Each structure stands twice: as structure tokens, then as C-alpha cells.
Amino acid sequence: MAMKDYSDEFRADAVALYESTPGATYKDIAADLGINRATLREWVLRDRARRGTAPAPARAGRTTPASAGRADPPADPGERIRQLEARVAELEASERKLATERDILRRAAKYFAGGDELVNRFQFVHDHRDAFGVKRLCQVLDVNRSSYYKWLGGAEARAVRRREDQVLAERIRRIHADSGGAYGSPRVTAELRETGARVNHKRVARVMRTYSIAGLRFRRRGRTTVPDPAAPVIADLFERDFTAPEPGLKYMGDITYLPLAGGEFLYLATVLDCFSRKAVGWSIADSMCTDLVNDALRMAAATRGDLDGAVFHSDHGAQYGSRAFADLCSELGVTRSMGAVGSSADNAACESFHASLKRETLRGARDYGDPATCRRTVFAWLTRYNTRRRHSANGHLSPNEYERRHHTAKLTLAA
């Protein structure tokens, strides 16, 4: 059953997704979200009216690029020839300029293979100044010439610092080796200071990065399952069976952290239907409060229209064991189920879902950046997951298509 009663959060996220997608059409975004095109357009226009903005109307009679500057050819053949020769010379000069810029960019692509930093650009200009000239190089690489000459004036000071860094790097290597390769910049700095060296920890970190000296680093994991010892015991009705013969019978949910820049997090609570693995409910918040899981379950109820008689499975997180969540389940006619304490395998399907979400949205990045970008990115993935993403458990059909075919088959059998 399609969701008809959309929450304010869903509408706001849909508008933000449309507005932040360059070249997007109402039809494309609506298809990803699984909603009507006219509905999305109404939300966007209403939001623009609220903010006092509107798309600029198209102007009639606008001069096209093809017709701009077009003039009738002169009557005198000699003048016409002179104009054509001037035009040819102009095009040849433009072609030479483009050829030079292409050559610069080809060389730059190889030069910057290890990283395109501003200092690298200055060095590239310096190394190729005789072949192309400083002015042209700075234009192509988008470098200010005065900044380049200032950098050039500091060459002697940089050479001194480079020699000092080499000496420091040798001391760092010895300390790093003595630690069995375990020490990072904080402990290396402490060791250096113990020997009487006056050195800043930022400089130690910079030298270690420059000379590829790294200590052991453990990936930070956000703990989202914090059990409540006073919560009542809930039976495990799933017993690691995350399948269902029909939609709407068995649901599972979990909370995962969404890393932001600066070490902060948002938290995502999801509700999945075991039949199709469809994300029927979700909620994003900046804390793991009970409202987070309650809002996700309410969205699931709005999506399905009714959760009466369904079973909802989760881990032993305090949010799922709270009285407020238990009351909401009773209100919606949902029977609760919980796996064993500390066993991720008892909620493996949700763990796998969240792992796929992060892998496909972060694409190797460490974080999502700011909260607004995180919300848009996750919202776009969740909606597209339901409407278009092929799922191996569904015979490589999207959750929506898998459920549609199931309902069609049932109607055919009934007929």
C-alpha cells in the first residue's frame, strides 16, 4: 500500500533533495521517491512561496547564441575576404591557445598524481616557467601570480625547514621502530620531549604524514546498542529467521550512527519489512532518544496503513526496551521480539542493511560532512532503495517491484 499521509520531515527532505540536485526534473525525483510528480511539484512550489523565492520566468524574444552578433555580409567581395581572413587568424590563435592549455593540463595531471595542493601548483609553475611562461601557467592553474612570486621568495627558508624536517624524521623513525610501529604522533611527541627536544605535536604529525610514518589506528565505532538492565525480558520470536511469506507480517529495526565532520554523529532508526526488505519507516535525529525509534515505527504504520498483528524484532537497545516504545507497540497492535543480548547475528539483516547504506553513500569517505548534507544523502538513498535499487534477496528486484509482483500473482491465483 503506498504511503498517502506524508510526514512534514518526509516533505522537507523531498523538497531539499529536488532543490539540491542540479538538472533534476520533478518526474525523475518523484520516481525515486515513489510519489506523484504533481505532489512533489506542489511541495516545491509551496516551499518556494514560503521562502519568497520563485523560478525566473522565461523571457520571450531572447537572442539566441547562434543569432547573437550575426550581421549581413558586406556587399564588397574584397571586404568580405578580409573579414574571413581576420576570422581565420582569430580561430588559429584560439586553437594555438587551446593547444597550449591542453599541453599544460596533460603535464599537470601527471605532476599532481600525488595530490593537487596549492604548493604543488607553485612548484609546477616554477618547473615549467621556461616552456610556457608564468602568466599562462598561473591562468590555467588558477594561481595568483603575486602569490607565486611570494612563494618563490621564501625558497631559502623552506630549504632550511626541509633539512630540519629530515633530521627530525630520522629521530621519529627510531622512536617509531622502538615502539614496534605502534606509536602515533602524540606518543612520538612525548618521547621527543622526554629527550629534551622542544617540538610541537602538529609539526610531528606533519612530518610523519610527509614521510609516511603512521602508528596503529583503530577504527572508531559508535555504540548504538545500550541495553537497559531494568527492562522486562522480551522473547525472541524470530530466532534468526528474517523471512516472511507475506508483506506486513514481520518487521525488524535497528539504530545506526551517521558520522559527520568534526567527530559528531546523527542517528538513523529504520524499520524493514522481512518479506521484501523494504524500508517502510525511518527517522534521523542528533541523539539516540526514544522518539527516534517511535517516529520510525509511526512512519511504518503510515506507510502500511496498519501494523495490527505484526511482529517487530530489534536488539536490546534501551530505546526499544523503553516504556514509551512498549506503549506505542501496544497502541499499534504490534508484538515485540528481541534477540539475545550482545549478539549482532540475531539482528543480522538490519546490520547488513545499514552496512550497505554507508558503503554506497559514503563511498570510502570518512563522514557525510554537515548534518543537512547527511540527511539529504541518506534520504535519497533510502527512497531510491525502495523504488529502484535491486536487492539480492528479492531476486534482484527492488522492494517495491517485488511486492507489486507478489500482489499481482495473488490476484491471478484468486481469479
Short mmCIF file of C-alpha atoms in Angstrom, two decimals:
data_model
loop_
_atom_site.label_atom_id
_atom_site.label_comp_id
_atom_site.label_asym_id
_atom_site.label_seq_id
_atom_site.Cartn_x
_atom_site.Cartn_y
_atom_site.Cartn_z
CA MET A 1 0.00 0.00 0.00
CA ALA A 2 1.50 3.38 -0.99
CA MET A 3 2.04 5.92 1.73
CA LYS A 4 -0.54 8.71 1.44
CA ASP A 5 -0.09 10.55 4.75
CA TYR A 6 3.41 12.01 4.34
CA SER A 7 5.15 13.45 7.39
CA ASP A 8 6.50 17.00 7.48
CA GLU A 9 10.01 15.57 7.68
CA PHE A 10 9.46 13.49 4.53
CA ARG A 11 8.12 16.52 2.63
CA ALA A 12 11.01 18.74 3.72
CA ASP A 13 13.56 16.10 2.74
CA ALA A 14 11.89 15.60 -0.65
CA VAL A 15 11.99 19.35 -1.39
CA ALA A 16 15.62 19.59 -0.23
CA LEU A 17 16.55 16.64 -2.47
CA TYR A 18 14.93 18.26 -5.52
CA GLU A 19 16.42 21.70 -4.88
CA SER A 20 19.94 20.30 -4.30
CA THR A 21 20.03 18.07 -7.41
CA PRO A 22 21.33 20.00 -10.46
CA GLY A 23 19.28 19.43 -13.61
CA ALA A 24 16.69 17.43 -11.72
CA THR A 25 13.14 17.14 -13.03
CA TYR A 26 10.01 16.60 -10.99
CA LYS A 27 9.46 13.32 -12.86
CA ASP A 28 12.92 11.88 -12.03
CA ILE A 29 12.90 12.82 -8.36
CA ALA A 30 9.27 11.74 -7.90
CA ALA A 31 10.10 8.36 -9.44
CA ASP A 32 12.97 7.90 -6.97
CA LEU A 33 10.73 8.83 -4.05
CA GLY A 34 7.82 6.73 -5.24
CA ILE A 35 5.40 9.66 -5.21
CA ASN A 36 3.29 11.52 -7.75
CA ARG A 37 5.05 14.16 -9.87
CA ALA A 38 2.32 16.72 -9.20
CA THR A 39 2.61 16.12 -5.45
CA LEU A 40 6.35 16.84 -5.48
CA ARG A 41 5.81 19.95 -7.62
CA GLU A 42 3.18 21.25 -5.20
CA TRP A 43 5.55 20.75 -2.24
CA VAL A 44 8.41 22.55 -4.00
CA LEU A 45 6.27 25.50 -5.12
CA ARG A 46 4.72 25.82 -1.66
CA ASP A 47 8.19 25.83 -0.07
CA ARG A 48 9.42 28.46 -2.52
CA ALA A 49 6.39 30.63 -1.81
CA ARG A 50 7.06 30.31 1.91
CA ARG A 51 10.67 31.40 1.41
CA GLY A 52 9.65 34.16 -1.01
CA THR A 53 11.57 32.72 -3.96
CA ALA A 54 10.35 31.61 -7.36
CA PRO A 55 11.92 30.47 -10.63
CA ALA A 56 12.67 33.30 -13.06
CA PRO A 57 10.09 33.40 -15.88
CA ALA A 58 11.33 32.70 -19.37
CA ARG A 59 11.66 35.84 -21.46
CA ALA A 60 10.16 35.92 -24.90
CA GLY A 61 12.23 37.06 -27.80
CA ARG A 62 15.58 36.32 -26.14
CA THR A 63 18.50 36.47 -28.53
CA THR A 64 19.99 33.01 -29.02
CA PRO A 65 23.76 32.46 -29.07
CA ALA A 66 23.54 31.44 -32.71
CA SER A 67 21.90 34.73 -33.70
CA ALA A 68 23.91 36.99 -31.37
CA GLY A 69 26.32 39.20 -33.25
CA ARG A 70 25.07 38.00 -36.63
CA ALA A 71 25.26 40.71 -39.31
CA ASP A 72 24.55 40.86 -43.00
CA PRO A 73 27.66 40.13 -45.13
CA PRO A 74 29.21 43.18 -46.84
CA ALA A 75 28.45 43.78 -50.50
CA ASP A 76 32.12 44.31 -51.46
CA PRO A 77 33.81 40.91 -52.17
CA GLY A 78 37.23 42.29 -51.16
CA GLU A 79 35.94 43.40 -47.78
CA ARG A 80 34.28 40.02 -47.33
CA ILE A 81 37.62 38.27 -47.99
CA ARG A 82 39.43 40.50 -45.50
CA GLN A 83 36.81 39.69 -42.86
CA LEU A 84 37.16 35.98 -43.49
CA GLU A 85 40.96 36.14 -43.29
CA ALA A 86 40.73 38.02 -39.99
CA ARG A 87 38.32 35.41 -38.69
CA VAL A 88 40.64 32.58 -39.74
CA ALA A 89 43.56 34.26 -37.99
CA GLU A 90 41.46 34.66 -34.85
CA LEU A 91 40.46 30.99 -34.88
CA GLU A 92 44.05 29.88 -35.44
CA ALA A 93 45.21 31.97 -32.48
CA SER A 94 42.43 30.49 -30.36
CA GLU A 95 43.41 26.98 -31.44
CA ARG A 96 47.07 27.61 -30.51
CA LYS A 97 45.98 28.90 -27.12
CA LEU A 98 43.78 25.84 -26.50
CA ALA A 99 46.57 23.50 -27.63
CA THR A 100 48.95 25.13 -25.16
CA GLU A 101 46.43 24.85 -22.33
CA ARG A 102 45.78 21.18 -23.16
CA ASP A 103 49.52 20.52 -23.04
CA ILE A 104 49.79 22.25 -19.67
CA LEU A 105 46.86 20.28 -18.25
CA ARG A 106 48.22 16.97 -19.53
CA ARG A 107 51.53 17.59 -17.80
CA ALA A 108 49.76 18.82 -14.68
CA ALA A 109 47.66 15.63 -14.49
CA LYS A 110 50.84 13.56 -14.15
CA TYR A 111 52.52 16.10 -11.88
CA PHE A 112 49.59 16.24 -9.44
CA ALA A 113 49.00 12.49 -9.27
CA GLY A 114 50.05 12.50 -5.63
CA GLY A 115 47.72 15.35 -4.66
CA ASP A 116 46.81 18.78 -6.05
CA GLU A 117 47.80 21.18 -3.26
CA LEU A 118 48.48 24.88 -3.70
CA VAL A 119 52.20 24.40 -3.00
CA ASN A 120 52.30 21.76 -5.77
CA ARG A 121 50.83 24.29 -8.19
CA PHE A 122 53.51 26.85 -7.34
CA GLN A 123 56.18 24.23 -7.88
CA PHE A 124 54.62 23.19 -11.19
CA VAL A 125 54.66 26.82 -12.39
CA HIS A 126 58.29 27.13 -11.33
CA ASP A 127 59.33 23.90 -13.07
CA HIS A 128 57.57 24.77 -16.36
CA ARG A 129 58.01 28.55 -16.46
CA ASP A 130 60.57 28.44 -19.31
CA ALA A 131 58.31 26.32 -21.54
CA PHE A 132 55.01 28.17 -21.11
CA GLY A 133 55.62 31.39 -19.20
CA VAL A 134 54.50 32.25 -15.68
CA LYS A 135 51.45 34.26 -16.76
CA ARG A 136 49.89 31.49 -18.88
CA LEU A 137 50.63 28.81 -16.28
CA CYS A 138 49.03 30.83 -13.49
CA GLN A 139 45.95 31.45 -15.63
CA VAL A 140 45.47 27.77 -16.49
CA LEU A 141 46.12 26.54 -12.94
CA ASP A 142 44.05 29.32 -11.34
CA VAL A 143 47.01 30.62 -9.30
CA ASN A 144 47.59 34.25 -8.36
CA ARG A 145 50.91 35.44 -9.81
CA SER A 146 51.71 37.59 -6.79
CA SER A 147 51.21 34.54 -4.56
CA TYR A 148 53.58 32.54 -6.76
CA TYR A 149 56.31 35.20 -6.50
CA LYS A 150 55.81 35.39 -2.74
CA TRP A 151 56.24 31.62 -2.57
CA LEU A 152 59.34 31.90 -4.73
CA GLY A 153 60.82 34.46 -2.34
CA GLY A 154 60.53 32.00 0.56
CA ALA A 155 62.51 29.25 -1.16
CA GLU A 156 65.58 29.58 1.08
CA ALA A 157 63.55 29.41 4.29
CA ARG A 158 61.72 26.34 3.01
CA ALA A 159 65.00 24.63 2.19
CA VAL A 160 66.21 25.18 5.74
CA ARG A 161 62.98 23.82 7.19
CA ARG A 162 63.13 20.83 4.84
CA ARG A 163 66.60 19.92 6.11
CA GLU A 164 65.43 20.28 9.70
CA ASP A 165 62.40 18.09 8.94
CA GLN A 166 64.69 15.40 7.53
CA VAL A 167 66.70 15.34 10.74
CA LEU A 168 63.52 15.20 12.81
CA ALA A 169 62.12 12.41 10.60
CA GLU A 170 65.13 10.23 11.38
CA ARG A 171 64.57 10.67 15.12
CA ILE A 172 60.87 9.90 14.67
CA ARG A 173 61.67 6.72 12.71
CA ARG A 174 63.88 5.44 15.53
CA ILE A 175 61.18 6.10 18.14
CA HIS A 176 58.52 4.59 15.89
CA ALA A 177 60.62 1.47 15.31
CA ASP A 178 61.34 1.07 19.01
CA SER A 179 57.61 1.09 19.70
CA GLY A 180 57.06 -1.74 17.25
CA GLY A 181 55.38 0.62 14.83
CA ALA A 182 52.59 1.38 17.29
CA TYR A 183 53.26 4.98 18.24
CA GLY A 184 51.37 7.79 16.55
CA SER A 185 52.21 11.50 16.67
CA PRO A 186 51.04 12.13 20.30
CA ARG A 187 53.27 9.42 21.79
CA VAL A 188 56.17 10.24 19.45
CA THR A 189 55.92 13.88 20.55
CA ALA A 190 56.02 12.81 24.18
CA GLU A 191 59.13 10.68 23.54
CA LEU A 192 60.87 13.57 21.79
CA ARG A 193 60.11 15.92 24.65
CA GLU A 194 61.46 13.35 27.13
CA THR A 195 64.81 13.61 25.34
CA GLY A 196 64.76 17.40 25.67
CA ALA A 197 63.52 18.28 22.19
CA ARG A 198 61.25 21.33 22.01
CA VAL A 199 58.83 20.33 19.30
CA ASN A 200 55.15 20.99 18.59
CA HIS A 201 52.87 17.97 18.17
CA LYS A 202 51.43 19.49 14.98
CA ARG A 203 54.89 19.57 13.42
CA VAL A 204 55.48 15.95 14.42
CA ALA A 205 52.16 14.95 12.81
CA ARG A 206 53.04 16.88 9.63
CA VAL A 207 56.49 15.27 9.35
CA MET A 208 55.02 11.81 9.94
CA ARG A 209 52.48 12.37 7.18
CA THR A 210 55.16 13.69 4.82
CA TYR A 211 57.44 10.71 5.38
CA SER A 212 54.60 8.13 5.59
CA ILE A 213 55.22 7.18 9.22
CA ALA A 214 51.98 6.03 10.83
CA GLY A 215 51.09 4.33 14.09
CA LEU A 216 48.43 1.70 14.60
CA ARG A 217 44.96 3.16 14.26
CA PHE A 218 41.74 1.52 15.33
CA ARG A 219 38.53 2.47 13.63
CA ARG A 220 36.18 4.29 15.95
CA ARG A 221 32.88 2.50 16.33
CA GLY A 222 29.76 4.23 17.54
CA ARG A 223 27.99 2.12 20.13
CA THR A 224 24.28 2.21 19.42
CA THR A 225 23.08 -0.80 21.47
CA VAL A 226 22.99 0.15 25.15
CA PRO A 227 20.68 -2.27 27.00
CA ASP A 228 18.51 -1.19 29.89
CA PRO A 229 19.10 -3.64 32.77
CA ALA A 230 15.68 -2.83 34.26
CA ALA A 231 13.77 -3.58 31.05
CA PRO A 232 11.46 -6.65 31.01
CA VAL A 233 12.59 -9.79 29.19
CA ILE A 234 11.19 -9.99 25.64
CA ALA A 235 11.15 -13.34 23.83
CA ASP A 236 12.97 -13.89 20.54
CA LEU A 237 10.14 -14.73 18.12
CA PHE A 238 12.39 -14.59 15.03
CA GLU A 239 15.19 -16.99 16.01
CA ARG A 240 17.29 -15.56 13.18
CA ASP A 241 14.61 -16.19 10.56
CA PHE A 242 14.39 -12.88 8.71
CA THR A 243 11.96 -14.07 6.04
CA ALA A 244 8.20 -13.75 5.76
CA PRO A 245 5.60 -15.28 3.41
CA GLU A 246 3.65 -12.01 3.09
CA PRO A 247 4.28 -8.28 3.47
CA GLY A 248 3.22 -6.72 6.74
CA LEU A 249 3.71 -9.75 8.97
CA LYS A 250 7.26 -9.38 10.30
CA TYR A 251 9.30 -6.22 10.74
CA MET A 252 12.79 -5.61 12.08
CA GLY A 253 14.50 -2.44 13.23
CA ASP A 254 17.81 -1.08 14.42
CA ILE A 255 19.74 2.16 15.04
CA THR A 256 22.99 3.12 13.34
CA TYR A 257 25.27 6.12 13.60
CA LEU A 258 25.93 8.51 10.69
CA PRO A 259 29.38 10.14 11.03
CA LEU A 260 29.68 13.89 10.47
CA ALA A 261 32.69 16.16 10.10
CA GLY A 262 34.38 17.03 13.37
CA GLY A 263 33.62 13.71 15.05
CA GLU A 264 29.89 14.40 15.52
CA PHE A 265 27.08 11.98 14.63
CA LEU A 266 23.47 11.78 13.54
CA TYR A 267 21.50 8.62 14.29
CA LEU A 268 19.22 6.68 11.96
CA ALA A 269 16.47 4.32 13.09
CA THR A 270 14.90 2.07 10.44
CA VAL A 271 12.00 -0.36 10.14
CA LEU A 272 12.32 -3.07 7.45
CA ASP A 273 9.68 -5.48 6.20
CA CYS A 274 11.12 -9.01 6.30
CA PHE A 275 9.21 -10.05 3.18
CA SER A 276 10.79 -7.59 0.72
CA ARG A 277 13.39 -5.85 2.93
CA LYS A 278 11.52 -2.63 2.14
CA ALA A 279 12.37 0.34 4.38
CA VAL A 280 8.85 1.18 5.47
CA GLY A 281 9.87 3.57 8.23
CA TRP A 282 12.85 5.62 9.29
CA SER A 283 13.83 8.62 11.35
CA ILE A 284 17.02 10.69 11.72
CA ALA A 285 17.95 12.64 14.86
CA ASP A 286 21.01 14.06 16.58
CA SER A 287 20.58 11.81 19.63
CA MET A 288 19.53 8.23 20.37
CA CYS A 289 16.33 9.18 22.15
CA THR A 290 13.19 7.08 22.38
CA ASP A 291 11.43 9.44 19.94
CA LEU A 292 13.90 8.28 17.28
CA VAL A 293 12.58 4.69 17.23
CA ASN A 294 8.99 5.80 17.90
CA ASP A 295 8.99 8.11 14.87
CA ALA A 296 10.38 5.33 12.67
CA LEU A 297 7.62 2.94 13.78
CA ARG A 298 4.93 5.61 13.28
CA MET A 299 6.19 6.16 9.73
CA ALA A 300 5.97 2.40 9.14
CA ALA A 301 2.36 2.47 10.33
CA ALA A 302 1.61 5.36 7.95
CA THR A 303 3.32 3.56 5.07
CA ARG A 304 1.49 0.28 5.57
CA GLY A 305 -1.72 1.82 6.82
CA ASP A 306 -1.91 -0.72 9.64
CA LEU A 307 0.55 -2.71 11.77
CA ASP A 308 -2.06 -4.59 13.78
CA GLY A 309 -0.98 -8.20 14.35
CA ALA A 310 2.59 -7.69 13.10
CA VAL A 311 5.76 -8.71 14.95
CA PHE A 312 8.60 -6.21 15.37
CA HIS A 313 12.11 -7.53 16.10
CA SER A 314 15.02 -5.48 17.48
CA ASP A 315 18.11 -5.71 19.64
CA HIS A 316 18.19 -4.88 23.35
CA GLY A 317 18.88 -1.17 22.95
CA ALA A 318 17.44 0.96 25.72
CA GLN A 319 15.25 2.81 23.22
CA TYR A 320 13.50 -0.42 22.16
CA GLY A 321 13.16 -1.54 25.76
CA SER A 322 11.65 1.74 26.96
CA ARG A 323 8.13 2.05 28.33
CA ALA A 324 7.27 4.67 25.69
CA PHE A 325 8.16 2.28 22.86
CA ALA A 326 6.27 -0.58 24.52
CA ASP A 327 3.19 1.64 24.84
CA LEU A 328 3.42 2.63 21.16
CA CYS A 329 3.64 -1.03 20.12
CA SER A 330 0.56 -1.82 22.19
CA GLU A 331 -1.28 1.12 20.65
CA LEU A 332 -0.44 -0.09 17.12
CA GLY A 333 -1.15 -3.76 17.89
CA VAL A 334 2.49 -4.79 17.41
CA THR A 335 4.08 -7.75 19.22
CA ARG A 336 7.69 -7.14 20.25
CA SER A 337 10.58 -9.57 19.70
CA MET A 338 14.22 -9.24 20.80
CA GLY A 339 17.37 -11.20 20.09
CA ALA A 340 20.00 -12.22 22.61
CA VAL A 341 21.98 -9.52 24.42
CA GLY A 342 25.24 -8.71 22.62
CA SER A 343 24.56 -10.90 19.58
CA SER A 344 24.63 -8.99 16.31
CA ALA A 345 23.67 -12.17 14.42
CA ASP A 346 20.21 -12.00 15.98
CA ASN A 347 19.58 -8.82 14.01
CA ALA A 348 21.91 -9.54 11.09
CA ALA A 349 19.58 -8.40 8.33
CA CYS A 350 19.37 -4.88 9.75
CA GLU A 351 23.12 -4.81 10.30
CA SER A 352 23.63 -5.74 6.65
CA PHE A 353 21.15 -3.08 5.51
CA HIS A 354 22.95 -0.33 7.41
CA ALA A 355 26.33 -1.54 6.14
CA SER A 356 25.09 -1.28 2.55
CA LEU A 357 23.70 2.19 3.18
CA LYS A 358 27.02 3.51 4.50
CA ARG A 359 29.09 1.76 1.85
CA GLU A 360 27.02 3.16 -1.01
CA THR A 361 26.55 6.68 0.37
CA LEU A 362 29.94 7.36 1.93
CA ARG A 363 31.83 5.71 -0.99
CA GLY A 364 35.01 5.48 1.04
CA ALA A 365 34.70 8.89 2.72
CA ARG A 366 35.09 9.14 6.48
CA ASP A 367 31.98 11.24 7.04
CA TYR A 368 29.00 12.91 5.38
CA GLY A 369 30.12 16.46 6.14
CA ASP A 370 27.42 18.68 7.65
CA PRO A 371 24.05 17.45 9.04
CA ALA A 372 21.99 18.85 6.13
CA THR A 373 24.09 17.03 3.54
CA CYS A 374 23.92 13.85 5.60
CA ARG A 375 20.12 14.00 5.81
CA ARG A 376 19.71 14.62 2.06
CA THR A 377 22.15 11.87 1.13
CA VAL A 378 20.59 9.24 3.39
CA PHE A 379 17.04 10.27 2.48
CA ALA A 380 17.84 9.98 -1.24
CA TRP A 381 19.38 6.53 -0.75
CA LEU A 382 16.50 5.22 1.38
CA THR A 383 13.82 6.27 -1.09
CA ARG A 384 15.76 5.02 -4.10
CA TYR A 385 16.45 1.77 -2.23
CA ASN A 386 12.71 1.09 -2.14
CA THR A 387 11.85 2.23 -5.66
CA ARG A 388 14.87 1.31 -7.80
CA ARG A 389 17.72 -0.46 -6.02
CA ARG A 390 17.84 -4.15 -6.87
CA HIS A 391 18.07 -6.46 -3.87
CA SER A 392 19.66 -9.89 -4.00
CA ALA A 393 17.13 -11.31 -1.52
CA ASN A 394 14.33 -10.30 -3.93
CA GLY A 395 15.76 -11.99 -6.99
CA HIS A 396 17.40 -8.66 -7.88
CA LEU A 397 14.12 -6.76 -7.88
CA SER A 398 13.54 -3.55 -5.95
CA PRO A 399 11.45 -3.95 -2.77
CA ASN A 400 8.51 -2.09 -4.33
CA GLU A 401 8.61 -4.15 -7.52
CA TYR A 402 8.95 -7.38 -5.56
CA GLU A 403 5.84 -6.57 -3.53
CA ARG A 404 3.94 -5.43 -6.64
CA ARG A 405 4.60 -8.73 -8.40
CA HIS A 406 3.63 -10.64 -5.28
CA HIS A 407 0.27 -8.86 -5.11
CA THR A 408 -0.28 -9.40 -8.85
CA ALA A 409 0.41 -13.11 -8.50
CA LYS A 410 -2.03 -13.38 -5.61
CA LEU A 411 -4.77 -11.67 -7.62
CA THR A 412 -4.12 -14.00 -10.55
CA LEU A 413 -4.38 -17.08 -8.33
CA ALA A 414 -7.55 -15.75 -6.72
CA ALA A 415 -9.14 -15.21 -10.12
#
